[in-house]
PDB file of C-alpha atoms in Angstrom:
ATOM      1  CA  LEU A   1       4.333  11.886 -22.180  1.00  0.00           C
ATOM      2  CA  GLU A   2       2.833  15.696 -21.427  1.00  0.00           C
ATOM      3  CA  ARG A   3       1.822  16.034 -25.515  1.00  0.00           C
ATOM      4  CA  LYS A   4       0.182  12.836 -25.639  1.00  0.00           C
ATOM      5  CA  LEU A   5      -1.699  12.669 -21.922  1.00  0.00           C
ATOM      6  CA  LYS A   6      -3.094  16.299 -22.403  1.00  0.00           C
ATOM      7  CA  SER A   7      -7.067  15.315 -22.431  1.00  0.00           C
ATOM      8  CA  GLN A   8      -7.054  12.431 -20.311  1.00  0.00           C
ATOM      9  CA  VAL A   9      -8.066  12.698 -16.603  1.00  0.00           C
ATOM     10  CA  ILE A  10      -5.796  11.274 -14.292  1.00  0.00           C
ATOM     11  CA  ILE A  11      -7.065  10.301 -11.171  1.00  0.00           C
ATOM     12  CA  PHE A  12      -4.087   9.395  -8.359  1.00  0.00           C
ATOM     13  CA  VAL A  13      -5.920   6.257  -5.485  1.00  0.00           C
ATOM     14  CA  ILE A  14      -4.033   6.432  -2.602  1.00  0.00           C
ATOM     15  CA  GLY A  15      -4.493   4.880   0.756  1.00  0.00           C
ATOM     16  CA  GLY A  16      -2.501   1.800   3.070  1.00  0.00           C
ATOM     17  CA  PRO A  17      -2.055  -1.619   1.905  1.00  0.00           C
ATOM     18  CA  GLY A  18      -5.354  -2.819   2.374  1.00  0.00           C
ATOM     19  CA  SER A  19      -7.339   0.482   2.271  1.00  0.00           C
ATOM     20  CA  GLY A  20      -9.383  -1.316  -0.687  1.00  0.00           C
ATOM     21  CA  LYS A  21      -8.286   0.795  -3.528  1.00  0.00           C
ATOM     22  CA  GLY A  22      -7.970  -1.740  -6.051  1.00  0.00           C
ATOM     23  CA  THR A  23     -11.370  -2.640  -4.889  1.00  0.00           C
ATOM     24  CA  GLN A  24     -12.738   1.497  -5.681  1.00  0.00           C
ATOM     25  CA  CYS A  25     -11.065   1.477  -8.583  1.00  0.00           C
ATOM     26  CA  GLU A  26     -12.083  -1.253 -10.451  1.00  0.00           C
ATOM     27  CA  ARG A  27     -15.993   0.170  -9.881  1.00  0.00           C
ATOM     28  CA  LEU A  28     -15.176   3.291 -10.838  1.00  0.00           C
ATOM     29  CA  ALA A  29     -13.498   2.409 -13.810  1.00  0.00           C
ATOM     30  CA  ALA A  30     -16.328   0.173 -14.922  1.00  0.00           C
ATOM     31  CA  LYS A  31     -18.528   2.867 -14.301  1.00  0.00           C
ATOM     32  CA  TYR A  32     -16.494   6.028 -16.307  1.00  0.00           C
ATOM     33  CA  GLN A  33     -14.855   3.278 -18.477  1.00  0.00           C
ATOM     34  CA  PHE A  34     -12.200   5.193 -17.457  1.00  0.00           C
ATOM     35  CA  GLN A  35      -8.576   2.112 -17.092  1.00  0.00           C
ATOM     36  CA  HIS A  36      -7.314   1.628 -13.822  1.00  0.00           C
ATOM     37  CA  LEU A  37      -3.679   1.087 -13.390  1.00  0.00           C
ATOM     38  CA  GLY A  38      -2.843  -0.681 -10.075  1.00  0.00           C
ATOM     39  CA  MET A  39       0.983   0.016  -9.408  1.00  0.00           C
ATOM     40  CA  GLY A  40       0.700  -3.261  -7.114  1.00  0.00           C
ATOM     41  CA  ASN A  41      -0.783  -5.864  -9.688  1.00  0.00           C
ATOM     42  CA  LEU A  42       2.010  -4.247 -12.504  1.00  0.00           C
ATOM     43  CA  LEU A  43       4.726  -5.593 -10.383  1.00  0.00           C
ATOM     44  CA  ARG A  44       4.067  -8.010  -9.211  1.00  0.00           C
ATOM     45  CA  ALA A  45       3.302  -8.709 -12.951  1.00  0.00           C
ATOM     46  CA  GLU A  46       7.337  -7.785 -12.912  1.00  0.00           C
ATOM     47  CA  ALA A  47       7.862  -9.892 -10.526  1.00  0.00           C
ATOM     48  CA  GLY A  48       7.011 -12.531 -11.975  1.00  0.00           C
ATOM     49  CA  GLN A  49       8.964 -12.533 -14.548  1.00  0.00           C
ATOM     50  CA  PRO A  50      12.064 -14.603 -15.022  1.00  0.00           C
ATOM     51  CA  THR A  51      14.578 -12.396 -15.521  1.00  0.00           C
ATOM     52  CA  GLY A  52      16.674 -10.575 -13.455  1.00  0.00           C
ATOM     53  CA  GLN A  53      14.756  -7.000 -13.154  1.00  0.00           C
ATOM     54  CA  GLY A  54      11.312  -9.739 -11.698  1.00  0.00           C
ATOM     55  CA  ARG A  55      13.712 -11.638  -9.706  1.00  0.00           C
ATOM     56  CA  GLN A  56      14.860  -8.146  -8.172  1.00  0.00           C
ATOM     57  CA  ILE A  57      11.890  -6.649  -7.511  1.00  0.00           C
ATOM     58  CA  LYS A  58      10.083  -9.683  -6.389  1.00  0.00           C
ATOM     59  CA  ASP A  59      12.984  -9.057  -3.356  1.00  0.00           C
ATOM     60  CA  ILE A  60      12.068  -6.077  -2.695  1.00  0.00           C
ATOM     61  CA  MET A  61       8.720  -6.792  -2.612  1.00  0.00           C
ATOM     62  CA  LEU A  62       9.072  -9.817  -0.503  1.00  0.00           C
ATOM     63  CA  LYS A  63      11.330  -7.432   2.515  1.00  0.00           C
ATOM     64  CA  GLY A  64       8.378  -5.462   2.474  1.00  0.00           C
ATOM     65  CA  VAL A  65      10.277  -2.267   1.244  1.00  0.00           C
ATOM     66  CA  LEU A  66       9.515   0.230  -1.707  1.00  0.00           C
ATOM     67  CA  VAL A  67      10.695  -0.747  -5.841  1.00  0.00           C
ATOM     68  CA  PRO A  68      12.727   1.776  -6.573  1.00  0.00           C
ATOM     69  CA  SER A  69      10.989   5.217  -8.214  1.00  0.00           C
ATOM     70  CA  GLY A  70      12.312   5.508 -11.351  1.00  0.00           C
ATOM     71  CA  PHE A  71      11.000   1.819 -12.222  1.00  0.00           C
ATOM     72  CA  ILE A  72       7.973   2.813 -11.023  1.00  0.00           C
ATOM     73  CA  LEU A  73       8.043   6.327 -12.865  1.00  0.00           C
ATOM     74  CA  ASP A  74       9.024   4.238 -15.840  1.00  0.00           C
ATOM     75  CA  LEU A  75       6.185   1.556 -15.336  1.00  0.00           C
ATOM     76  CA  LEU A  76       3.251   4.014 -14.878  1.00  0.00           C
ATOM     77  CA  ASN A  77       4.644   6.070 -18.031  1.00  0.00           C
ATOM     78  CA  ASP A  78       4.956   3.031 -20.081  1.00  0.00           C
ATOM     79  CA  ASN A  79       1.003   1.406 -18.898  1.00  0.00           C
ATOM     80  CA  LEU A  80      -0.100   5.572 -19.769  1.00  0.00           C
ATOM     81  CA  LEU A  81       0.789   5.262 -23.293  1.00  0.00           C
ATOM     82  CA  LYS A  82       0.169   2.229 -24.264  1.00  0.00           C
ATOM     83  CA  ARG A  83      -3.363   3.204 -23.073  1.00  0.00           C
ATOM     84  CA  GLU A  84      -3.692   6.534 -24.609  1.00  0.00           C
ATOM     85  CA  GLU A  85      -6.706   6.284 -26.376  1.00  0.00           C
ATOM     86  CA  ALA A  86      -8.563   6.544 -23.259  1.00  0.00           C
ATOM     87  CA  LYS A  87     -10.861   8.394 -21.656  1.00  0.00           C
ATOM     88  CA  GLY A  88      -8.801   8.109 -17.981  1.00  0.00           C
ATOM     89  CA  PHE A  89      -6.867   6.740 -15.805  1.00  0.00           C
ATOM     90  CA  LEU A  90      -7.414   5.843 -12.506  1.00  0.00           C
ATOM     91  CA  VAL A  91      -3.686   5.480 -10.585  1.00  0.00           C
ATOM     92  CA  ASN A  92      -3.423   3.207  -6.991  1.00  0.00           C
ATOM     93  CA  GLY A  93      -0.609   3.020  -5.308  1.00  0.00           C
ATOM     94  CA  PHE A  94       0.968   5.401  -6.430  1.00  0.00           C
ATOM     95  CA  PRO A  95       2.411   7.489  -5.268  1.00  0.00           C
ATOM     96  CA  ARG A  96       3.550   6.497  -2.750  1.00  0.00           C
ATOM     97  CA  GLU A  97       6.987   9.053  -2.188  1.00  0.00           C
ATOM     98  CA  LEU A  98       7.195  12.327  -2.499  1.00  0.00           C
ATOM     99  CA  ASN A  99       9.677  12.153  -5.191  1.00  0.00           C
ATOM    100  CA  GLN A 100       7.880  10.109  -6.967  1.00  0.00           C
ATOM    101  CA  ALA A 101       4.390  12.751  -7.021  1.00  0.00           C
ATOM    102  CA  LYS A 102       7.300  15.583  -8.209  1.00  0.00           C
ATOM    103  CA  ALA A 103       9.273  13.587 -10.782  1.00  0.00           C
ATOM    104  CA  PHE A 104       5.780  12.251 -12.415  1.00  0.00           C
ATOM    105  CA  GLU A 105       5.269  16.357 -12.771  1.00  0.00           C
ATOM    106  CA  ARG A 106       8.407  16.549 -14.316  1.00  0.00           C
ATOM    107  CA  VAL A 107       7.610  14.060 -17.457  1.00  0.00           C
ATOM    108  CA  GLY A 108       4.583  15.193 -18.056  1.00  0.00           C
ATOM    109  CA  ARG A 109       1.199  16.984 -16.016  1.00  0.00           C
ATOM    110  CA  PRO A 110      -0.053  17.359 -12.456  1.00  0.00           C
ATOM    111  CA  PRO A 111      -2.754  14.894 -12.008  1.00  0.00           C
ATOM    112  CA  ASN A 112      -6.729  16.365 -12.457  1.00  0.00           C
ATOM    113  CA  ILE A 113      -7.478  15.164  -8.365  1.00  0.00           C
ATOM    114  CA  VAL A 114      -5.698  12.832  -5.776  1.00  0.00           C
ATOM    115  CA  ILE A 115      -8.388  10.364  -3.759  1.00  0.00           C
ATOM    116  CA  VAL A 116      -7.149   9.676  -0.250  1.00  0.00           C
ATOM    117  CA  LEU A 117      -8.755   6.246   0.224  1.00  0.00           C
ATOM    118  CA  ASP A 118      -8.765   7.151   4.863  1.00  0.00           C
ATOM    119  CA  CYS A 119      -8.733   3.294   6.875  1.00  0.00           C
ATOM    120  CA  SER A 120      -7.915   2.986  10.554  1.00  0.00           C
ATOM    121  CA  THR A 121      -5.309   0.642  11.034  1.00  0.00           C
ATOM    122  CA  GLU A 122      -6.627  -2.179  12.642  1.00  0.00           C
ATOM    123  CA  THR A 123      -8.827  -2.409   9.452  1.00  0.00           C
ATOM    124  CA  MET A 124      -5.908  -2.613   7.250  1.00  0.00           C
ATOM    125  CA  ILE A 125      -4.390  -5.362   8.850  1.00  0.00           C
ATOM    126  CA  GLN A 126      -7.185  -7.665   9.514  1.00  0.00           C
ATOM    127  CA  ARG A 127      -8.054  -7.688   5.389  1.00  0.00           C
ATOM    128  CA  LEU A 128      -4.729  -7.848   4.758  1.00  0.00           C
ATOM    129  CA  LEU A 129      -4.476 -11.072   7.107  1.00  0.00           C
ATOM    130  CA  LEU A 130      -7.857 -12.165   5.809  1.00  0.00           C
ATOM    131  CA  ARG A 131      -6.000 -12.378   2.281  1.00  0.00           C
ATOM    132  CA  GLY A 132      -3.237 -13.691   3.129  1.00  0.00           C
ATOM    133  CA  GLN A 133      -5.003 -16.703   4.296  1.00  0.00           C
ATOM    134  CA  THR A 134      -6.325 -17.246   0.989  1.00  0.00           C
ATOM    135  CA  GLY A 135      -2.624 -17.402  -0.228  1.00  0.00           C
ATOM    136  CA  HIS A 136      -2.661 -15.257  -2.844  1.00  0.00           C
ATOM    137  CA  ARG A 137      -0.009 -12.881  -2.294  1.00  0.00           C
ATOM    138  CA  ALA A 138       3.538 -13.437  -0.179  1.00  0.00           C
ATOM    139  CA  ASP A 139       3.452 -10.614   1.033  1.00  0.00           C
ATOM    140  CA  ASP A 140       0.624 -10.449   3.011  1.00  0.00           C
ATOM    141  CA  HIS A 141       1.497 -12.018   6.217  1.00  0.00           C
ATOM    142  CA  GLU A 142       1.999 -10.217   9.529  1.00  0.00           C
ATOM    143  CA  ALA A 143       5.205  -8.887  10.424  1.00  0.00           C
ATOM    144  CA  CYS A 144       5.905  -8.355   6.399  1.00  0.00           C
ATOM    145  CA  VAL A 145       1.988  -6.342   6.414  1.00  0.00           C
ATOM    146  CA  ARG A 146       3.432  -4.344   9.342  1.00  0.00           C
ATOM    147  CA  GLN A 147       6.018  -3.131   7.730  1.00  0.00           C
ATOM    148  CA  ARG A 148       4.744  -2.285   4.906  1.00  0.00           C
ATOM    149  CA  LEU A 149       1.933   0.328   6.993  1.00  0.00           C
ATOM    150  CA  GLU A 150       5.079   1.684   8.791  1.00  0.00           C
ATOM    151  CA  THR A 151       6.574   2.653   5.414  1.00  0.00           C
ATOM    152  CA  HIS A 152       3.546   3.503   3.900  1.00  0.00           C
ATOM    153  CA  TYR A 153       2.748   5.897   7.172  1.00  0.00           C
ATOM    154  CA  THR A 154       5.810   7.945   7.403  1.00  0.00           C
ATOM    155  CA  LEU A 155       6.228   8.056   3.036  1.00  0.00           C
ATOM    156  CA  CYS A 156       2.768   8.780   2.604  1.00  0.00           C
ATOM    157  CA  GLU A 157       2.652  12.279   4.657  1.00  0.00           C
ATOM    158  CA  PRO A 158       4.421  14.616   2.624  1.00  0.00           C
ATOM    159  CA  VAL A 159       2.405  13.560  -0.751  1.00  0.00           C
ATOM    160  CA  ILE A 160      -0.778  13.989   0.894  1.00  0.00           C
ATOM    161  CA  GLY A 161       0.948  17.907   2.414  1.00  0.00           C
ATOM    162  CA  TYR A 162       1.952  18.156  -1.241  1.00  0.00           C
ATOM    163  CA  TYR A 163      -1.544  17.024  -2.786  1.00  0.00           C
ATOM    164  CA  GLN A 164      -3.748  19.208  -0.155  1.00  0.00           C
ATOM    165  CA  GLN A 165      -1.248  22.100  -0.438  1.00  0.00           C
ATOM    166  CA  LYS A 166      -2.019  22.707  -4.365  1.00  0.00           C
ATOM    167  CA  ASN A 167      -5.412  21.744  -3.575  1.00  0.00           C
ATOM    168  CA  LEU A 168      -5.729  18.656  -5.889  1.00  0.00           C
ATOM    169  CA  LEU A 169      -6.669  16.061  -2.809  1.00  0.00           C
ATOM    170  CA  ARG A 170     -10.331  15.073  -1.517  1.00  0.00           C
ATOM    171  CA  ASN A 171     -10.204  12.680   1.375  1.00  0.00           C
ATOM    172  CA  VAL A 172     -13.117  10.009   1.513  1.00  0.00           C
ATOM    173  CA  GLY A 173     -13.612   8.743   4.954  1.00  0.00           C
ATOM    174  CA  GLY A 174     -14.001   4.728   6.132  1.00  0.00           C
ATOM    175  CA  GLY A 175     -17.202   3.049   5.827  1.00  0.00           C
ATOM    176  CA  PRO A 176     -18.807   0.403   3.909  1.00  0.00           C
ATOM    177  CA  GLU A 177     -17.746  -0.126   1.159  1.00  0.00           C
ATOM    178  CA  ASP A 178     -20.639   0.562  -0.660  1.00  0.00           C
ATOM    179  CA  ALA A 179     -20.335   4.509   0.825  1.00  0.00           C
ATOM    180  CA  ILE A 180     -17.136   4.986   0.090  1.00  0.00           C
ATOM    181  CA  PHE A 181     -18.087   4.126  -3.897  1.00  0.00           C
ATOM    182  CA  ALA A 182     -20.790   7.224  -3.709  1.00  0.00           C
ATOM    183  CA  LYS A 183     -18.000   9.363  -1.865  1.00  0.00           C
ATOM    184  CA  CYS A 184     -15.456   8.719  -4.696  1.00  0.00           C
ATOM    185  CA  CYS A 185     -18.535   8.880  -7.031  1.00  0.00           C
ATOM    186  CA  SER A 186     -19.189  12.320  -5.972  1.00  0.00           C
ATOM    187  CA  VAL A 187     -16.256  12.986  -6.396  1.00  0.00           C
ATOM    188  CA  LEU A 188     -15.180  12.352  -9.751  1.00  0.00           C
ATOM    189  CA  ASP A 189     -18.611  13.955 -10.878  1.00  0.00           C
ATOM    190  CA  SER A 190     -17.626  17.288  -9.360  1.00  0.00           C
ATOM    191  CA  LEU A 191     -14.664  17.252 -12.321  1.00  0.00           C
ATOM    192  CA  PRO A 192     -14.766  19.561 -15.008  1.00  0.00           C
TER     193      PRO A 192
END
């Protein structure tokens, strides 16, 4: 993995469920011609497979708990290598916990930068419940939403601290979608 992905830019975008990671990554991917890898989408695709593993992942996701790290890493690495001709990657929803951050570096190399989308809990809950009403996602009902947010905050703090120490963290505060996009663009434009 390391040999194959030396020259690409790898950017992790983290933030709570409903913080706008997917939306921002899609816009950034279009502007910079990067590949967008949404871990949630990749997992949901996997959960839709009629395999034993697919059913297992579906059960885990419906409980609002995290899918095991080993599986997440394999899924991410497979998808990075499948698209190794890309000039860069925006990986959204990874790492969710500290051991994932460390494990990624053991198989490859650190990301170039980590963008954190800071968004208030209330905003995230409102967005997720709204998304739940339009019905695309089984895990967007209130009890599950609160469980997902709690899981996110407990596990994300150490990840944020870890990347802060390595000086890779860029915090992008809340605000309207376009303002957040502009801030993300200035982070990408400042990459060497």
